[in-house]
Amino acid sequence: MLAFIKRHEGLWLFTRSPAVMIAAIVAIAILIGAVFAPWIASVNPYDLASFSLMDGLLPPVWEEFGTEKFLLGTDDQGRDMISSILYGARLSLIIGVSAMIIATTLGVGLGLAAGYFGGRFDALIMRIADIQLALPAILTALLIDGIARGILPPEMQQDLRVVVLTLAIALSLWVNFARTARASTFVQMNKEYVQAAVMQGQHPLRIMFVHILPNILGPLLVIMTVDLASAILLEATLSFLGIGLPADSPSLGTLIRIGMQFLLSGEWWILWIPTLFLIALVVSINVLGDFLRDVFNPRLR
Amino acid sequence: MVFFLAKRLIQSVFVMLAVAFLAFSLFRFVGDPVSQMTGVETSVQDQERLREDLGLNDPFAYQFARFTGDMLRGDFGFSYRTRQPVAEMIASRMPATLELGVVALLISLLVGIPAGVYTALRPRGFATQAILMITLVGVSIPTFVIGIMLIFFFGVQLGWLPTFGRGGTVNLGGWETSFLTVDGWRALILPALTLGVYQLTLTMRLVRAEMMEVMQSDYIRFATARGVPMGRLYFRHALANTMVPVITIIGLQFGGVIAFSIVTESVFQWPGMGLLFLESIRFVDIPVMGVYLVVIAFFFVLVNLIVDLLYVLIDPRLRISDVS
């Protein structure tokens, strides 16, 4: 019942805020573009046969020498910018969403268990969390990436790049979930319904996931959106640093790194169009996250 | 108070031990140190002798104790890539990163605190709404994009400021500083802004939240009723009481500044520790990675200890009671 009212209240608030509506439209448009990239994009930027060097460095259609074939121009290899960006956003979103899901599962699982069992287990998890919090996420992700480079045999490095990157990002973001889940679980542990379930002798896993989890979803949902934005930014940053994805399977961050080479020459679109796209994506996710926080936390309104 | 500080000191030692353990595990288990140090032509017997000489066959705990002892004496080993002592490599890069970080932190505080106070006192004002909107966009723009934008406008379009390197530096007893030359300051502006902007939004949001909460409290209402002048009320009564959480966040931000300096240094080719760390990851130069980690953790712990000392100075309650 409560959830139902909140949902309605959220819907009502949603229609009242133009910024949130624009953010939602932008986010959904990018999501659709990314999911259906293989059908929307005119060329496959990974397939060398589908583009030609002859089309290299064409400006967007509204500039002089721009053609309608490439609405946002081409890069130095003759790749259509729209296609590169859609495929790039696809990769960024795949990595961002999977990292977020892994971080949520791991963090919520550990946080719930820490809050439920308390004692030594709780202390252990929280000390690990404290130590990790002392290292900022980007440092953790870089470190995990470096370790993977040292451990994995060279021939597997290229194939596992996406997996390594996703895990590195996920492992640097789980702490937030664990702390929030733990704190919320502590609050729920004193509620009568949990104590009743414990008295009935229900299995701890059942109490944790069937009874407690639905009641702490609100704050977790907010962290999920905020962390999705962080995950996408982290991936972009790592790829920009040249640690993330290689140039032949570019994400948005890689596209920006490649575009940097054109900072001093006149081909502004190669750098600024992917940059603008990344900012639009992250800003709209953050606006939605702020909105969700307001919906779930009426005190702040 | 003594008890409080002693407790924090012991905690810090444990954090440092944990980080040292992490660095040690990196060195010991990621790749084989012996095969990194020797070439293909080294015979198996020589490799075994080196293994014995390095003490890699000793018990694990013993190895870790020796590793920690070496670290304490400032012996950080040799880089796999350049074969130079890691201590020298890090030490030569440290001034660049610290100067960049300090200036960025100053920007964050000198702009962030007044902006936070202003937006808290005038929550419905037009300027407040504008500032809040800008910070939301600011948080969403990755550091490296801010750097590229600054390079583009001030470096390429306007041509006012240099876009890479440190400019002129002066050697002060082994410490290469860019604070003493005009050239060095000019080179410092763009990287420090890039690094400071994100921290600035954090500072501002925190000060604003704390300030709004304090302004609602009874003692502020009472002070208002008593007719305390506004300036005194805001800064002496309200702001002073927001300082404990603000100082905590400064301690945490220092870690953020150092970590994000990796990105900033990469964008501006700033010859600091971050750039060195990136290179060491690319070449899997484990000793450098490990030592960087330990050095960063050391700074982090040190700053947080100073923060604890400041608590005692700021909050008189901590000075009197020995309970907390």
XYZ file of C-alpha atoms in Angstrom:
625
model
C 0.000 0.000 0.000
C 2.726 2.406 1.028
C 4.734 1.598 -2.048
C 1.649 2.194 -4.161
C 1.089 5.683 -2.757
C 4.733 6.520 -3.133
C 4.639 5.441 -6.705
C 1.653 7.638 -7.349
C 3.190 10.550 -5.544
C 6.332 9.986 -7.596
C 4.347 10.016 -10.803
C 2.674 13.225 -9.750
C 5.995 14.855 -8.908
C 7.378 13.617 -12.200
C 4.807 15.516 -14.245
C 5.556 18.665 -12.223
C 9.237 18.863 -13.073
C 10.282 19.626 -16.665
C 13.997 19.012 -15.935
C 13.253 15.478 -14.760
C 11.051 14.800 -17.782
C 13.740 16.003 -20.188
C 16.318 13.878 -18.357
C 14.075 10.814 -18.633
C 13.515 11.405 -22.354
C 17.259 11.846 -23.005
C 18.145 8.746 -20.980
C 15.516 6.606 -22.715
C 16.499 7.891 -26.167
C 20.165 7.040 -25.543
C 19.174 3.655 -24.132
C 17.090 2.815 -27.221
C 19.834 4.080 -29.538
C 22.405 1.939 -27.738
C 20.277 -1.220 -27.596
C 19.311 -1.032 -31.268
C 22.672 0.317 -32.472
C 23.282 -2.557 -34.929
C 19.995 -1.749 -36.684
C 20.126 2.061 -36.489
C 23.792 2.686 -37.283
C 24.643 2.988 -40.955
C 28.057 1.336 -40.570
C 29.554 -1.085 -38.094
C 32.578 0.753 -36.666
C 34.260 -2.548 -35.756
C 34.012 -3.882 -39.308
C 36.859 -2.489 -41.396
C 35.052 -3.291 -44.650
C 32.010 -1.149 -43.855
C 33.751 2.236 -44.007
C 36.338 3.827 -46.231
C 39.326 6.111 -45.685
C 38.047 8.172 -48.617
C 35.288 9.468 -46.344
C 37.744 10.521 -43.624
C 37.409 13.778 -41.641
C 34.102 14.899 -43.135
C 32.431 17.593 -40.997
C 28.808 17.428 -39.783
C 26.093 18.137 -42.332
C 25.542 21.789 -41.345
C 29.187 22.739 -41.923
C 30.791 23.369 -45.285
C 31.701 20.085 -47.082
C 29.355 18.112 -44.818
C 27.245 15.464 -46.503
C 23.867 14.012 -45.632
C 25.343 10.550 -45.695
C 27.219 11.367 -42.448
C 24.980 13.655 -40.403
C 27.545 14.232 -37.638
C 30.627 13.836 -39.812
C 33.337 11.163 -39.797
C 36.614 10.538 -37.970
C 40.031 10.220 -39.606
C 39.375 6.574 -40.522
C 36.135 7.478 -42.306
C 33.895 6.022 -39.607
C 30.476 7.639 -39.309
C 30.374 9.545 -35.988
C 26.750 8.600 -35.248
C 27.526 4.908 -35.647
C 30.680 5.129 -33.502
C 28.812 6.967 -30.770
C 25.867 4.541 -30.743
C 28.199 1.553 -30.543
C 30.320 3.381 -27.984
C 27.296 4.198 -25.823
C 26.236 0.564 -26.139
C 29.543 -0.647 -24.766
C 29.595 2.033 -22.041
C 26.076 1.076 -20.958
C 26.753 -2.670 -21.060
C 29.810 -2.232 -18.839
C 28.138 0.358 -16.602
C 24.932 -1.625 -16.065
C 26.687 -4.969 -15.514
C 29.150 -3.396 -13.095
C 26.273 -1.763 -11.240
C 24.345 -5.056 -11.037
C 27.390 -6.978 -9.778
C 28.175 -4.234 -7.242
C 24.551 -4.202 -6.054
C 24.352 -7.971 -5.668
C 27.653 -8.202 -3.843
C 27.142 -5.112 -1.699
C 23.531 -5.791 -0.754
C 24.266 -9.449 -0.025
C 27.177 -8.635 2.262
C 25.412 -5.653 3.832
C 22.259 -7.654 4.588
C 24.284 -10.457 6.102
C 26.399 -8.028 8.138
C 23.293 -6.285 9.459
C 21.473 -9.550 10.149
C 24.235 -11.506 11.845
C 26.108 -8.571 13.388
C 29.064 -9.392 15.623
C 32.348 -10.536 14.148
C 31.099 -10.983 10.595
C 29.744 -7.452 10.619
C 33.005 -6.097 12.026
C 35.042 -7.904 9.379
C 32.921 -6.662 6.462
C 32.884 -3.121 7.776
C 36.663 -3.014 8.325
C 37.174 -4.161 4.737
C 34.728 -1.475 3.644
C 36.582 1.155 5.689
C 39.912 0.271 4.157
C 38.446 0.332 0.692
C 36.770 3.673 1.343
C 40.207 5.080 2.138
C 41.108 4.359 -1.484
C 38.973 6.302 -3.961
C 37.062 4.200 -6.520
C 39.251 5.165 -9.442
C 42.391 4.037 -7.631
C 40.800 0.700 -6.713
C 39.674 0.128 -10.294
C 43.128 0.991 -11.667
C 44.737 -1.341 -9.156
C 42.443 -4.266 -10.002
C 43.108 -3.648 -13.664
C 46.859 -3.667 -13.013
C 46.600 -6.923 -11.057
C 44.613 -8.517 -13.875
C 47.326 -7.490 -16.319
C 49.897 -9.207 -14.137
C 47.936 -12.417 -13.591
C 46.256 -13.114 -16.927
C 48.329 -14.623 -19.749
C 48.944 -12.093 -22.562
C 46.884 -13.987 -25.151
C 43.745 -13.724 -23.018
C 44.209 -10.046 -22.176
C 42.429 -8.631 -25.224
C 39.459 -11.031 -25.074
C 38.852 -10.456 -21.377
C 39.269 -6.677 -21.440
C 35.525 -5.987 -21.066
C 35.170 -8.539 -18.250
C 38.203 -7.197 -16.367
C 36.987 -3.638 -16.731
C 33.479 -4.527 -15.536
C 34.787 -6.412 -12.508
C 37.269 -3.661 -11.652
C 34.461 -1.094 -11.656
C 32.047 -3.363 -9.760
C 34.587 -4.140 -7.040
C 35.299 -0.472 -6.512
C 31.612 0.445 -6.078
C 30.184 -2.275 -3.799
C 30.990 -0.479 -0.523
C 28.192 2.086 -0.802
C 25.601 -0.655 -1.202
C 26.986 -2.685 1.671
C 26.962 0.249 4.092
C 23.469 1.375 3.155
C 22.035 -2.148 3.203
C 23.653 -2.796 6.591
C 22.353 0.421 8.154
C 18.820 -0.152 6.835
C 18.883 -3.786 7.961
C 19.793 -2.712 11.491
C 16.674 -0.547 11.552
C 14.490 -3.382 10.269
C 15.919 -5.911 12.754
C 14.029 -4.232 15.594
C 10.708 -4.329 13.759
C 8.134 -6.847 14.924
C 7.720 -8.597 11.606
C 11.396 -9.588 11.577
C 11.295 -10.753 15.173
C 8.146 -12.750 14.423
C 9.871 -14.420 11.480
C 12.894 -15.219 13.656
C 10.621 -16.706 16.333
C 8.933 -18.872 13.741
C 12.330 -20.305 12.997
C 12.417 -19.239 9.373
C 15.690 -19.660 7.542
C 17.991 -16.601 7.823
C 18.337 -16.389 4.032
C 14.560 -16.300 3.691
C 14.235 -13.570 6.329
C 16.986 -11.535 4.705
C 15.853 -11.701 1.119
C 12.097 -12.222 1.336
C 11.240 -10.104 4.369
C 13.916 -7.465 4.897
C 15.107 -6.771 1.353
C 11.760 -5.436 0.002
C 11.624 -2.976 2.898
C 15.044 -1.473 2.272
C 14.769 -1.170 -1.512
C 14.036 2.571 -1.545
C 17.442 3.915 -0.514
C 19.156 1.160 -2.513
C 17.375 2.242 -5.686
C 18.725 5.762 -5.230
C 22.275 4.462 -4.826
C 21.798 2.285 -7.890
C 21.097 5.272 -10.132
C 23.901 7.344 -8.618
C 26.298 4.413 -8.956
C 25.223 3.730 -12.523
C 26.351 7.256 -13.329
C 29.602 6.668 -11.401
C 30.182 3.375 -13.206
C 29.742 4.997 -16.615
C 32.052 7.853 -15.625
C 34.612 5.430 -14.230
C 34.599 3.373 -17.414
C 34.933 6.521 -19.523
C 37.798 7.749 -17.339
C 39.672 4.426 -17.475
C 39.230 4.197 -21.233
C 40.340 7.807 -21.555
C 43.482 7.016 -19.572
C 44.144 4.225 -22.054
C 43.762 1.595 -19.334
C 40.233 0.558 -20.309
C 39.152 -0.547 -23.743
C 41.456 -0.674 -26.776
C 40.887 1.609 -29.773
C 39.352 -1.115 -31.952
C 36.317 -1.504 -29.700
C 35.759 2.063 -28.590
C 33.503 3.100 -25.729
C 32.605 6.756 -25.235
C 35.771 7.303 -23.180
C 37.977 5.816 -25.913
C 36.271 8.001 -28.520
C 37.090 11.084 -26.431
C 40.701 9.964 -26.063
C 40.964 9.551 -29.829
C 39.265 12.931 -30.291
C 41.908 14.605 -28.085
C 44.350 14.196 -30.985
C 42.186 16.601 -32.967
C 42.028 19.250 -30.226
C 44.539 21.471 -31.967
C 43.276 20.954 -35.518
C 39.947 22.097 -36.885
C 38.065 18.799 -36.606
C 36.129 19.735 -33.462
C 33.341 17.211 -33.995
C 35.535 14.162 -33.431
C 36.171 15.305 -29.856
C 33.145 17.335 -28.832
C 30.267 15.223 -30.124
C 31.151 12.085 -28.073
C 31.960 14.364 -25.105
C 28.580 16.082 -25.296
C 26.906 12.695 -25.589
C 28.662 11.342 -22.497
C 27.773 14.441 -20.474
C 24.119 14.294 -21.602
C 23.928 10.634 -20.569
C 25.488 11.131 -17.130
C 23.650 14.374 -16.354
C 20.280 12.813 -17.155
C 21.021 9.752 -14.988
C 22.086 12.032 -12.118
C 18.975 14.198 -12.452
C 16.838 11.052 -12.309
C 18.812 9.889 -9.279
C 18.227 13.191 -7.473
C 14.546 12.918 -8.316
C 14.328 9.386 -6.928
C 16.023 10.516 -3.736
C 13.425 13.233 -3.303
C 10.601 10.755 -3.884
C 11.938 8.256 -1.357
C 12.995 10.857 1.159
C 10.068 13.247 1.663
C 11.918 14.995 4.492
C 14.272 16.669 2.046
C 11.513 18.250 0.024
C 41.666 13.404 24.815
C 44.880 11.445 25.089
C 42.831 8.270 24.958
C 40.951 9.485 21.884
C 44.170 10.315 20.027
C 45.893 7.103 21.083
C 42.951 5.102 19.761
C 43.140 6.901 16.428
C 46.885 6.381 16.265
C 46.513 2.621 16.787
C 43.794 2.486 14.117
C 46.094 4.311 11.704
C 48.882 1.817 12.310
C 46.476 -1.012 11.478
C 45.356 0.685 8.260
C 48.996 1.132 7.240
C 49.712 -2.524 8.016
C 46.731 -3.596 5.906
C 47.907 -1.471 2.984
C 51.471 -2.736 3.374
C 50.091 -6.273 3.302
C 48.224 -5.462 0.095
C 51.392 -4.054 -1.463
C 53.358 -7.066 -0.314
C 50.788 -9.481 -1.776
C 50.941 -7.584 -5.060
C 54.693 -7.934 -5.153
C 54.706 -11.560 -4.063
C 51.772 -13.064 -5.971
C 51.168 -10.992 -9.099
C 53.698 -12.379 -11.489
C 56.952 -14.001 -10.379
C 59.535 -11.489 -9.057
C 62.427 -13.709 -10.145
C 61.310 -14.048 -13.762
C 60.798 -10.263 -13.821
C 64.340 -9.602 -12.656
C 66.111 -12.121 -14.839
C 66.266 -12.582 -18.577
C 65.643 -15.616 -20.766
C 69.320 -16.551 -20.741
C 69.543 -16.875 -16.947
C 70.062 -20.500 -15.973
C 67.683 -22.339 -13.660
C 70.438 -22.611 -11.014
C 71.001 -18.851 -11.084
C 67.287 -18.258 -10.801
C 67.098 -20.566 -7.808
C 70.054 -18.824 -6.179
C 68.450 -15.437 -6.714
C 65.240 -16.809 -5.217
C 67.171 -17.937 -2.162
C 69.126 -14.658 -1.946
C 65.939 -12.616 -2.115
C 64.496 -14.747 0.658
C 61.495 -15.830 -1.416
C 61.732 -19.341 0.055
C 61.358 -18.094 3.632
C 58.086 -18.486 5.566
C 55.361 -16.067 4.519
C 55.047 -14.175 7.802
C 58.824 -13.743 7.967
C 58.877 -12.339 4.427
C 56.112 -9.893 5.258
C 57.900 -8.748 8.409
C 61.094 -8.138 6.415
C 59.136 -6.306 3.709
C 57.584 -4.007 6.326
C 60.974 -3.464 7.965
C 62.520 -2.485 4.611
C 59.671 -0.066 3.993
C 60.152 1.567 7.385
C 63.844 2.064 6.645
C 62.930 3.667 3.308
C 64.129 0.753 1.187
C 61.386 0.376 -1.415
C 63.138 -1.929 -3.844
C 63.776 -1.478 -7.559
C 61.462 -0.822 -10.484
C 61.058 -3.719 -12.939
C 60.911 -1.277 -15.821
C 63.671 1.277 -15.220
C 65.800 -0.726 -12.717
C 66.063 2.449 -10.612
C 65.301 2.545 -6.869
C 61.546 3.095 -6.468
C 62.134 5.501 -3.574
C 64.043 7.884 -5.847
C 61.441 7.660 -8.619
C 58.570 8.446 -6.253
C 60.482 11.159 -4.395
C 61.332 13.001 -7.602
C 57.654 12.989 -8.633
C 56.143 13.808 -5.250
C 56.539 17.618 -5.155
C 54.610 18.026 -8.421
C 51.620 16.033 -7.155
C 51.581 17.598 -3.681
C 51.751 21.166 -4.990
C 48.980 20.445 -7.458
C 46.851 18.819 -4.745
C 47.335 21.604 -2.208
C 46.396 24.341 -4.684
C 43.350 22.338 -5.821
C 42.247 21.846 -2.217
C 42.671 25.570 -1.527
C 40.503 26.418 -4.537
C 37.904 23.955 -3.309
C 37.796 25.499 0.179
C 38.165 29.196 -0.647
C 35.324 29.065 -3.160
C 33.304 26.154 -1.782
C 32.778 27.361 1.794
C 31.520 30.898 0.950
C 29.323 29.499 -1.846
C 27.900 26.892 0.539
C 27.125 29.527 3.184
C 25.513 31.819 0.627
C 23.287 29.137 -0.894
C 22.212 27.999 2.576
C 21.255 31.491 3.718
C 19.349 32.373 0.539
C 17.793 29.024 -0.400
C 15.161 30.551 -2.687
C 17.369 33.133 -4.391
C 17.968 33.111 -8.116
C 21.757 32.899 -7.692
C 21.338 29.881 -5.411
C 19.225 28.023 -7.946
C 21.764 28.819 -10.662
C 24.697 27.680 -8.505
C 22.928 24.429 -7.575
C 22.130 23.685 -11.211
C 25.746 24.341 -12.212
C 27.068 22.050 -9.478
C 24.745 19.240 -10.583
C 26.154 19.527 -14.094
C 29.647 19.903 -12.594
C 29.357 16.615 -10.707
C 28.248 14.880 -13.893
C 31.124 16.090 -16.045
C 34.109 13.780 -15.678
C 37.364 15.365 -14.528
C 39.115 14.654 -17.790
C 36.406 16.440 -19.796
C 36.723 19.516 -17.569
C 40.454 19.397 -18.245
C 39.952 19.127 -22.006
C 37.488 22.038 -21.932
C 39.898 24.257 -20.001
C 42.735 23.340 -22.379
C 40.507 24.141 -25.327
C 39.324 27.561 -24.115
C 42.326 28.930 -22.236
C 45.084 27.072 -24.013
C 43.997 26.677 -27.630
C 41.363 29.348 -28.304
C 42.635 32.186 -26.117
C 46.245 31.021 -25.891
C 46.610 32.490 -22.380
C 47.985 29.541 -20.446
C 50.253 26.578 -21.114
C 48.451 23.252 -21.470
C 51.072 20.718 -20.467
C 54.032 20.226 -18.149
C 55.052 22.215 -15.080
C 56.779 25.208 -16.639
C 59.783 26.584 -14.778
C 60.681 25.037 -11.440
C 63.150 26.027 -8.734
C 65.072 23.422 -6.784
C 64.785 24.028 -3.037
C 67.049 21.479 -1.415
C 65.771 18.579 -3.505
C 62.187 19.822 -3.692
C 61.329 21.001 -7.209
C 58.789 23.778 -6.651
C 56.784 25.670 -9.236
C 55.588 28.221 -6.671
C 58.558 30.512 -7.199
C 58.346 31.253 -10.908
C 55.634 33.075 -12.866
C 55.927 30.381 -15.482
C 55.323 27.663 -12.892
C 52.213 29.397 -11.539
C 50.837 29.823 -15.051
C 51.310 26.115 -15.731
C 49.673 25.272 -12.420
C 46.408 27.176 -12.967
C 44.602 24.885 -15.410
C 45.464 21.530 -13.767
C 44.631 22.872 -10.300
C 41.276 24.227 -11.519
C 40.490 20.887 -13.168
C 41.270 19.017 -9.997
C 39.588 21.564 -7.715
C 36.233 21.924 -9.457
C 34.833 18.536 -8.499
C 36.018 18.860 -4.876
C 34.557 22.360 -4.848
C 31.064 21.063 -5.583
C 31.420 18.517 -2.771
C 32.585 21.150 -0.280
C 29.799 23.506 -1.286
C 27.056 20.925 -0.986
C 28.286 19.769 2.399
C 28.665 23.260 3.867
C 25.230 24.130 2.539
C 23.572 21.064 4.082
C 25.288 21.568 7.454
C 24.583 25.282 7.475
C 20.872 24.775 6.723
C 20.614 22.308 9.571
C 22.387 24.580 12.048
C 20.288 27.585 11.052
C 17.169 25.666 12.140
C 18.508 24.915 15.588
C 17.191 26.525 18.768
C 20.328 28.389 19.751
C 20.428 30.219 16.419
C 16.776 31.187 16.791
C 17.478 32.386 20.286
C 20.500 34.359 19.100
C 18.354 35.939 16.375
C 15.710 36.863 18.944
C 18.386 38.319 21.193
C 19.372 40.610 18.330
C 22.861 39.295 17.585
C 24.120 41.107 14.445
C 23.614 39.051 11.299
C 27.282 38.842 10.318
C 28.286 37.637 13.761
C 25.356 35.232 13.851
C 26.205 33.631 10.530
C 29.939 33.324 10.908
C 30.604 33.136 14.642
C 27.583 31.106 15.741
C 26.451 29.126 12.716
C 29.523 28.486 10.566
C 31.744 27.579 13.513
C 29.361 24.768 14.381
C 29.502 23.301 10.895
C 33.271 23.015 11.021
C 33.619 19.498 12.457
C 31.907 17.693 9.545
C 33.529 20.078 7.086
C 37.001 19.272 8.373
C 36.210 15.557 8.216
C 35.297 15.930 4.590
C 38.502 17.860 3.877
C 40.431 14.893 5.206
C 38.518 12.553 2.927
C 38.831 14.956 0.001
C 42.573 14.935 0.239
C 42.454 11.267 -0.745
C 40.154 12.162 -3.627
C 42.457 14.952 -4.765
C 45.456 12.629 -4.823
C 43.531 9.905 -6.682
C 41.992 12.228 -9.238
C 45.374 13.805 -9.770
C 46.072 10.608 -11.737
C 43.496 11.742 -14.297
C 44.498 15.407 -14.221
C 48.165 14.566 -14.546
C 47.391 12.398 -17.541
C 45.391 15.150 -19.286
C 48.022 17.847 -18.661
C 51.096 15.592 -18.845
C 51.915 16.843 -15.333
C 55.055 15.000 -14.188
C 53.708 13.794 -10.831
C 53.222 10.501 -9.009
C 49.901 9.820 -10.754
C 51.502 9.759 -14.168
C 54.183 7.445 -12.808
C 51.477 5.148 -11.403
C 49.686 5.015 -14.773
C 52.910 4.099 -16.536
C 53.599 1.427 -13.925
C 50.154 -0.119 -14.511
C 50.657 -0.139 -18.248
C 53.974 -1.987 -17.855
C 52.860 -4.086 -14.859
C 55.681 -2.531 -12.828
C 54.535 -4.075 -9.547
C 57.095 -2.513 -7.123
C 56.155 1.003 -8.251
C 52.435 0.212 -8.000
C 52.845 -1.156 -4.501
C 54.940 1.720 -3.208
C 52.600 4.293 -4.739
C 49.764 2.634 -2.854
C 51.664 2.727 0.433
C 52.701 6.369 -0.038
C 49.121 7.440 -0.851
C 47.766 5.536 2.151
C 50.416 7.168 4.341
C 49.372 10.665 3.291
C 45.742 9.749 3.776
C 46.333 8.431 7.275
C 48.527 11.402 8.163
C 45.930 13.930 7.019
C 43.225 12.128 8.953
C 45.356 12.166 12.088
C 45.815 15.914 11.683
C 42.046 16.166 11.250
C 41.600 14.348 14.560
C 43.952 16.822 16.224
C 41.938 19.685 14.747
C 38.747 18.212 16.217
C 40.283 18.600 19.615
C 41.189 22.211 18.866
C 37.778 23.069 17.432
C 35.433 21.170 19.706
C 36.025 22.134 23.365
C 33.958 19.184 24.556
C 36.679 16.795 23.398
C 39.257 18.656 25.443
C 37.399 18.363 28.722
C 35.893 14.892 28.773
C 37.954 11.822 28.226
C 34.931 9.678 27.441
C 34.818 9.759 23.663
